[in-house]
Short mmCIF file of C-alpha atoms in Angstrom, two decimals:
data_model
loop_
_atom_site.label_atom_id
_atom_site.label_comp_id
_atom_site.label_asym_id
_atom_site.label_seq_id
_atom_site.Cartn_x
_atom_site.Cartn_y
_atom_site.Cartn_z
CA UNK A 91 62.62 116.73 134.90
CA UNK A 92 65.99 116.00 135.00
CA UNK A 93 65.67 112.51 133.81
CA UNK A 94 64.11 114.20 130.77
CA UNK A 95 67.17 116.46 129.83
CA UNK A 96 69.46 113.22 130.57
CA UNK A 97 66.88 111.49 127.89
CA UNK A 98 67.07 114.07 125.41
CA UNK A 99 70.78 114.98 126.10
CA UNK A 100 71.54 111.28 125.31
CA UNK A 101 69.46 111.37 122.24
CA UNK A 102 71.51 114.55 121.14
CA UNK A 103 74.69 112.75 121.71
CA UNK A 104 74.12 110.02 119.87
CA UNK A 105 72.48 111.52 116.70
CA UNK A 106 75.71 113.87 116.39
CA UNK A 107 77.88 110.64 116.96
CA UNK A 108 75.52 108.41 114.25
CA UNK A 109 76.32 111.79 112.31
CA UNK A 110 80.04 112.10 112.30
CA UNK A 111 80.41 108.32 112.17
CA UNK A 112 78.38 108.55 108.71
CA UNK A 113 80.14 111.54 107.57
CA UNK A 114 83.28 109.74 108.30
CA UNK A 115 82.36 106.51 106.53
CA UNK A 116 80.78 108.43 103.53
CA UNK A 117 84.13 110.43 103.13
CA UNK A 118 86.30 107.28 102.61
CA UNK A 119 84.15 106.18 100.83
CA UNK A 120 84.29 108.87 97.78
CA UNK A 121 87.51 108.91 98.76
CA UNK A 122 88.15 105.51 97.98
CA UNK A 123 86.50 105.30 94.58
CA UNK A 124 87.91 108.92 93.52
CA UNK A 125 91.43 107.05 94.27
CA UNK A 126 90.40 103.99 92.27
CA UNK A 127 89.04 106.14 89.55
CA UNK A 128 91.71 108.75 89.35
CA UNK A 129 94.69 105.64 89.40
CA UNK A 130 92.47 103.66 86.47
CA UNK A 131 92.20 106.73 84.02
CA UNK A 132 95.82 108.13 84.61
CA UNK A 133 96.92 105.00 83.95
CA UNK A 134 95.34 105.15 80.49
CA UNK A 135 96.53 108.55 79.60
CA UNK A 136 100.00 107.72 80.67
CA UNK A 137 100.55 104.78 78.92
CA UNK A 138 98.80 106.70 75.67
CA UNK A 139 101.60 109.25 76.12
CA UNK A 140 104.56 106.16 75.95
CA UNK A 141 105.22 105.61 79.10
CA UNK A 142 106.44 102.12 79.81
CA UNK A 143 104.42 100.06 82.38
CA UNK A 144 106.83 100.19 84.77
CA UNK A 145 107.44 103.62 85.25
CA UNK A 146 103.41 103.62 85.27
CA UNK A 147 103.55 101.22 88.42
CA UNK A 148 106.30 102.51 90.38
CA UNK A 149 105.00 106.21 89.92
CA UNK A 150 101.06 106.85 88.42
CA UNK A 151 99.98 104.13 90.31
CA UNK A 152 101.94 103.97 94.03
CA UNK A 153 100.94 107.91 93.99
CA UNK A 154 98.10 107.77 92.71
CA UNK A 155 96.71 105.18 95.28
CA UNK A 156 98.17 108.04 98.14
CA UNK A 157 96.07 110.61 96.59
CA UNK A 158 93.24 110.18 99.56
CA UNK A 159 95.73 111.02 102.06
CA UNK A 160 96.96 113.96 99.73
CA UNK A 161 93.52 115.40 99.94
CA UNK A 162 92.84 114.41 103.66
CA UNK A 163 95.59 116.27 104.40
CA UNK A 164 95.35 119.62 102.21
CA UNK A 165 91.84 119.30 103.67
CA UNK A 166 93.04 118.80 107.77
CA UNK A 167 95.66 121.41 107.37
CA UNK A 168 93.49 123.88 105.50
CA UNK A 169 90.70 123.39 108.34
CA UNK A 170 93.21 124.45 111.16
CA UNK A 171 93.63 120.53 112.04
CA UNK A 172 97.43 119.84 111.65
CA UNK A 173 97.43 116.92 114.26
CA UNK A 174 95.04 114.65 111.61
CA UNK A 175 97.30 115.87 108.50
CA UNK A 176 100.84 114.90 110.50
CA UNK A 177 98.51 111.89 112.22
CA UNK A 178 97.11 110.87 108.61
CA UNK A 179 100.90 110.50 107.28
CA UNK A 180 102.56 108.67 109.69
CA UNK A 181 99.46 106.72 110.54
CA UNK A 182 99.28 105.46 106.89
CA UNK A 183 103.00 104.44 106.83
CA UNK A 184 102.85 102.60 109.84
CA UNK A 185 99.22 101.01 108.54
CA UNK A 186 101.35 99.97 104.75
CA UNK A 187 103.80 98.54 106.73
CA UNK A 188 102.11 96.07 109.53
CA UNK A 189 98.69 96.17 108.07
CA UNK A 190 98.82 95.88 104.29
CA UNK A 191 101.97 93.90 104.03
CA UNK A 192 101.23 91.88 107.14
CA UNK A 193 97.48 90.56 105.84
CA UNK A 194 99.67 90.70 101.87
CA UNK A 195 102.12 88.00 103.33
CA UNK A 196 99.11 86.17 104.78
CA UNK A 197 97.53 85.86 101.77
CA UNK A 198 100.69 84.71 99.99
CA UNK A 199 104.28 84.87 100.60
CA UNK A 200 106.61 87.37 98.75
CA UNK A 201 110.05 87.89 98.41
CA UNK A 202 110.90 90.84 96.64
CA UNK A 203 112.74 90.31 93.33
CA UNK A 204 113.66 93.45 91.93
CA UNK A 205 116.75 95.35 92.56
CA UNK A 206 115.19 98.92 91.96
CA UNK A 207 113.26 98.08 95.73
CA UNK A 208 116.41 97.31 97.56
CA UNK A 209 117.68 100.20 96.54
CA UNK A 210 114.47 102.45 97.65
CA UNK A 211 114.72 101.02 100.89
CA UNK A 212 117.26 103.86 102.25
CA UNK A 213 115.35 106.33 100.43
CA UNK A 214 112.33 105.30 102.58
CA UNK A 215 114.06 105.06 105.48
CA UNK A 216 115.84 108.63 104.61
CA UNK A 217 112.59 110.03 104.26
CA UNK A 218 111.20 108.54 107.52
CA UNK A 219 114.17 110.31 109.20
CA UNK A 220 113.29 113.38 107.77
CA UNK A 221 110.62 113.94 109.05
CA UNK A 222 111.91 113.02 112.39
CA UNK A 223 114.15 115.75 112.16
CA UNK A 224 112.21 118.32 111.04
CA UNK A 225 108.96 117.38 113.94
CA UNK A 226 112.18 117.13 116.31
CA UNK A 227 114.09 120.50 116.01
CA UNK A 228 111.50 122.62 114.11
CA UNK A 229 108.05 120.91 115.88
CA UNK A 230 106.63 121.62 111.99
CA UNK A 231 107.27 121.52 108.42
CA UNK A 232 107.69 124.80 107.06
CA UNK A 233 106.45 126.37 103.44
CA UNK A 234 111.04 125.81 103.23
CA UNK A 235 111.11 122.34 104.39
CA UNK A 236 107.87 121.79 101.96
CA UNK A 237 109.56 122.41 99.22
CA UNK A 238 112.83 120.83 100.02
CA UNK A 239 110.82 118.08 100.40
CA UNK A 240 109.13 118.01 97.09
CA UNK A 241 112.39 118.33 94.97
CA UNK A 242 113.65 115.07 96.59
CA UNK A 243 110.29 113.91 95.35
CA UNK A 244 111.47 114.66 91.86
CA UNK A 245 114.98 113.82 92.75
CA UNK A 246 113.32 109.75 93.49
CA UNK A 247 110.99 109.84 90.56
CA UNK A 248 113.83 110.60 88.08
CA UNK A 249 115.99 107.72 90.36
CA UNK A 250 112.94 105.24 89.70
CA UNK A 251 112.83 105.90 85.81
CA UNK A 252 116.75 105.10 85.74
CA UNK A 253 116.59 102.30 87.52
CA UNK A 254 113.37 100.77 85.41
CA UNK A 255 115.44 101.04 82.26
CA UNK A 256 118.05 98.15 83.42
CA UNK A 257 115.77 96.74 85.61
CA UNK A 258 115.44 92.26 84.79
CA UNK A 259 113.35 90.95 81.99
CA UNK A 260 110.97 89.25 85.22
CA UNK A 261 110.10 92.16 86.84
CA UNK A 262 109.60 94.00 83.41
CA UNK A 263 107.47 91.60 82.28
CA UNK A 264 105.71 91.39 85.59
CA UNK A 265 104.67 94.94 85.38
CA UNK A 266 103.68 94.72 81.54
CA UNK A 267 101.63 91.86 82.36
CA UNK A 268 99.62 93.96 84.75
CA UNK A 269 99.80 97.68 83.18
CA UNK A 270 100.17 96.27 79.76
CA UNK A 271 97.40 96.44 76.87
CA UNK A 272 95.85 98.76 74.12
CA UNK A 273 95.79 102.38 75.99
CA UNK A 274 94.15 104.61 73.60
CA UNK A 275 93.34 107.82 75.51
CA UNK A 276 89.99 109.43 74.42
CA UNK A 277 87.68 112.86 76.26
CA UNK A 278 86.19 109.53 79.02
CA UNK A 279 90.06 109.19 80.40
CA UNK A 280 90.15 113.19 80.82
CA UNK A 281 86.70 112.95 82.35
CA UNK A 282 87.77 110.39 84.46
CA UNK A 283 91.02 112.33 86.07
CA UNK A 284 88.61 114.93 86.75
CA UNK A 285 85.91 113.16 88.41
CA UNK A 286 88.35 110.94 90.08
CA UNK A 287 89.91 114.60 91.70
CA UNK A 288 86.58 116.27 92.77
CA UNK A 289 85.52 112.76 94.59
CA UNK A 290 88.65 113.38 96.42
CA UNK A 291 88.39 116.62 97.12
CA UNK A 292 84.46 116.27 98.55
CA UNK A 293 85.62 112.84 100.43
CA UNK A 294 88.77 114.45 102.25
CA UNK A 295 86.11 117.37 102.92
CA UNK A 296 83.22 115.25 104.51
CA UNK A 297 86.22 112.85 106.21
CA UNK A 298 87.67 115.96 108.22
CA UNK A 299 84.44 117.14 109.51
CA UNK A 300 83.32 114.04 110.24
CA UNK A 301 86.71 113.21 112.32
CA UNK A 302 87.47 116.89 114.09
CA UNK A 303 84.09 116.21 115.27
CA UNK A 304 83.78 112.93 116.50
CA UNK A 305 87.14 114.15 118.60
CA UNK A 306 85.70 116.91 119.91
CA UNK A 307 82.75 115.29 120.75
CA UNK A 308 84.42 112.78 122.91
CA UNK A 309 87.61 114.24 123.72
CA UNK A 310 89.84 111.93 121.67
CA UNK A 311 93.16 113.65 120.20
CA UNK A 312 92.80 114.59 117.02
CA UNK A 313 96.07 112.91 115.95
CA UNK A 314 94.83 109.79 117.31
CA UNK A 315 91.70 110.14 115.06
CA UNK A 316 94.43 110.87 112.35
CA UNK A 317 96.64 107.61 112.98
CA UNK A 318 94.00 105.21 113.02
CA UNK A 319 90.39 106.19 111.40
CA UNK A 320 91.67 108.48 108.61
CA UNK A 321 94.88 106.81 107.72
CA UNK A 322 92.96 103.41 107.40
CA UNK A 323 90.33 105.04 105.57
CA UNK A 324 93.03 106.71 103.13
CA UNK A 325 94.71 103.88 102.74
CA UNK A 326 92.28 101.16 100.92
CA UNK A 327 93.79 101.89 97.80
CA UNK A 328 96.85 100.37 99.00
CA UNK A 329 95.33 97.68 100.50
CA UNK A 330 93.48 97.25 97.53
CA UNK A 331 96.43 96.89 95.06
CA UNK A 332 98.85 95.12 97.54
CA UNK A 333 96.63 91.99 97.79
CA UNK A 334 95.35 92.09 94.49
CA UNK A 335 99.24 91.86 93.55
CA UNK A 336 99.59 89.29 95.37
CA UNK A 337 96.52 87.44 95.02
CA UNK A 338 97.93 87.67 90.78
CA UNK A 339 102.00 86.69 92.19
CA UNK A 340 103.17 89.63 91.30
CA UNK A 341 105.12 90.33 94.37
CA UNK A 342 107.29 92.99 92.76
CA UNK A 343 104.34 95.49 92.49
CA UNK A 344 102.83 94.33 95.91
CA UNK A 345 105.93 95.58 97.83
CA UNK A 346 106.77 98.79 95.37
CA UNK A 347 103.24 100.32 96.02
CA UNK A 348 104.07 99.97 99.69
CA UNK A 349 107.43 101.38 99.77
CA UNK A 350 106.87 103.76 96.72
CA UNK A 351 103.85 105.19 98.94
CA UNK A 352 105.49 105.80 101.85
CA UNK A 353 107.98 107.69 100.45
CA UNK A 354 105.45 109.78 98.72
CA UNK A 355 103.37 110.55 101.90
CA UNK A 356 106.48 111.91 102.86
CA UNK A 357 107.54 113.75 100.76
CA UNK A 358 104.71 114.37 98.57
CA UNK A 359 102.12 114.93 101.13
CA UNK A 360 103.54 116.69 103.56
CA UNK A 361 105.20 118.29 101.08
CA UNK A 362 101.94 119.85 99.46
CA UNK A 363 100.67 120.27 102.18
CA UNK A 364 103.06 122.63 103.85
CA UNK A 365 103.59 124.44 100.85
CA UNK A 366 99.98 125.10 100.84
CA UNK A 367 100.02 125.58 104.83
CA UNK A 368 102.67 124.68 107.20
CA UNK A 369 101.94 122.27 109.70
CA UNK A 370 103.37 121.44 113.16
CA UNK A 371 102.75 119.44 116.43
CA UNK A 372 104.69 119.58 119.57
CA UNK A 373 107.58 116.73 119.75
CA UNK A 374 106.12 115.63 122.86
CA UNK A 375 102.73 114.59 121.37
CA UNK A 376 104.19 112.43 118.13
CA UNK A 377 107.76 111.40 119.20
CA UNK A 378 105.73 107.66 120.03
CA UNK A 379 104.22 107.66 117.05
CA UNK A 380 107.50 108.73 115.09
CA UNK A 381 109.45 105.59 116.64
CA UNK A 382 106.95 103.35 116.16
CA UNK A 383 107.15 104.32 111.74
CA UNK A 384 110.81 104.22 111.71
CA UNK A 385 110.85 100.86 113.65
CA UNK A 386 108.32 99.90 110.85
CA UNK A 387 110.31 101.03 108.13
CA UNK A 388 113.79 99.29 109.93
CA UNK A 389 112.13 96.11 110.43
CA UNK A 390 110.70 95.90 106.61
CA UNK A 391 114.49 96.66 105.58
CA UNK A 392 116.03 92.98 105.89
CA UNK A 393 113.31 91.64 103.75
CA UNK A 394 113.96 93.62 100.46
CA UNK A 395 117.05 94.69 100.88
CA UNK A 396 118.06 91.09 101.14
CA UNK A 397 115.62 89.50 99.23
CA UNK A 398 114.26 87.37 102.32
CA UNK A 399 111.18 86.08 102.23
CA UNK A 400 108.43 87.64 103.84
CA UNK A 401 105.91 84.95 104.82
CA UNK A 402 103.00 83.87 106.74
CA UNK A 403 105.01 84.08 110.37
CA UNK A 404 106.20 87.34 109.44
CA UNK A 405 103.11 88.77 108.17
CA UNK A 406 101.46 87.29 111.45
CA UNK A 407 104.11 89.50 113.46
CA UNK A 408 103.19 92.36 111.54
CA UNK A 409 99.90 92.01 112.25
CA UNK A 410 100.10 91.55 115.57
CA UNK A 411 102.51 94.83 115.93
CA UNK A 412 99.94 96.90 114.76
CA UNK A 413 96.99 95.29 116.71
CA UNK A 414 99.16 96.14 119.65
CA UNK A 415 100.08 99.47 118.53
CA UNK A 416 96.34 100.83 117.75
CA UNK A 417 95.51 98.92 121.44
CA UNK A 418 97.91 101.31 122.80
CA UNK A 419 96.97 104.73 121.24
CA UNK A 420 93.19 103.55 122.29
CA UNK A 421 94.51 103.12 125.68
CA UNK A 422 96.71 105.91 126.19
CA UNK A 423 93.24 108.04 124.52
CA UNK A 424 90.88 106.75 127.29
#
């Protein structure tokens, strides 16, 4: 008899993990193409409303391609799960960082040529700092700190349209080349931004379930969940773009998506989101995690603020510093 209940305990078990797993897997999923989808029709209406292309790049499309974790989080936070909204963040900036850029500079080497980038490198770091502060002394972000928060947003995003204006004829032409075109906006661009924002909302839905439970279920932290499974699955758009910048030379965009986007999840996200509902974790429980994404975002600052090439090696280092870093969290779970 009680090899039965073992049998049928076992079977339980692993239809509610085969559950949460696909839950999980179907919420990137529609999160991924709601990003995609969202990015492609803003685009349209933005450059229909004379926008240049590179204010489109360095602000439609970085954010846009951060919307997933926008909605993860707003969903996490709303759900009473604060540890995968906080996790999501810093788990995504640490992912742009060694992931994206690492397997990027693997693909092909870049070297960042615009001047707007060096200068958004203290702003990233800034922000990065930030947030240290306010998880060190407060242990949240307030509705206050929120908003704060989301005027510097609007303080960078006026900074990046002044600095576009006298930015080189290069980079310009690097960003008309891939933003450029005919953009007539019609009722099907509209359509799109909406469809694009209800695929996000469903997909950071499903993803939460899907990832509260599978931590339950096995008694992994849920800001573990958040740093690795929902900040990689949040941030394929910016995989996405990076390398597809690259794979096109167009190292310029590659590296402001990157940089642009971690400044937003910053500031943007957890902005939103604790306007919406303040969030907060313990210092003890994220201080690791907190060193390891300002270390990311020190060691990416000699390569744009001087201009150094990132290449192969470096992107192999990269790599490697996350493979160790997710090893560890795995670890330190068990």
């Amino acid at each position: 008899m009680l090899q039965i209940y073992q049998a049928v305990f076992a079977t339980l078990l692993g239809m509610e993990f085969t559950l949460n797993v696909l839950l999980i897997v179907g919420g990137i999923v529609l999160l991924y193409y709601g990003g995609e989808t969202l990015v492609k029709n803003a685009v349209i209406l933005a450059r229909s409303w004379g926008i240049s292309t590179m204010v489109v790049g360095l602000t439609v499309v970085a954010f846009g391609t951060s919307s997933p974790e926008l909605a993860a989080s707003l969903a996490a936070a709303l759900s009473g799960s604060p540890a995968i909204a906080i996790g999501n963040v810093v788990g995504s900036n640490i992912l742009n960082v060694f992931l994206i850029l690492g397997l990027t500079a693997l693909v092909t080497p870049i070297r960042a040529q615009a001047q707007f980038i060096k200068r958004e490198v203290p702003i990233m770091i800034g922000a990065a700092l930030l947030l240290f502060a306010l998880l060190y002394f407060d242990q949240q972000v307030s509705r206050w700190e929120g908003l704060v928060s989301v005027v510097l947003l609007g303080l960078y995003i006026w900074f990046l349209y002044r600095s576009s204006s006298s930015e080189s004829a290069l980079v310009q032409q690097e960003y008309d080349q891939e933003y450029g075109g005919p953009a007539k906006a019609n009722w099907q661009a509209y359509a799109g931004v909406a469809l694009g924002l209800v695929l996000l909302g469903v997909g950071a839905r499903t993803l939460t379930i899907g990832a509260v439970s599978l931590a339950k279920a096995f008694g992994v932290p849920e800001l573990v969940i958040g740093l690795t499974i929902v900040a990689l699955g949040t941030s394929l758009p910016e995989l996405a773009a990076s390398v597809t910048a690259a794979l096109r030379r167009e190292p310029d965009i590659a590296l402001g998506n990157i940089v642009g986007s971690n400044i937003f999840n910053i500031l943007g996200i957890l902005g939103i989101t604790a306007l919406v509902q303040p969030v907060g974790l313990p210092w003890e429980s994220v201080q690791r995690d907190m060193w390891v994404m300002l270390l990311a975002s020190l060691l990416l600052w000699p390569f744009l603020a001087t201009g150094a090439r990132l290449g192969r090696r470096e992107g192999s280092v990269f790599l490697g510093l996350y493979l160790a870093y997710v090893v560890f969290l795995i670890a330190s779970a068990s």
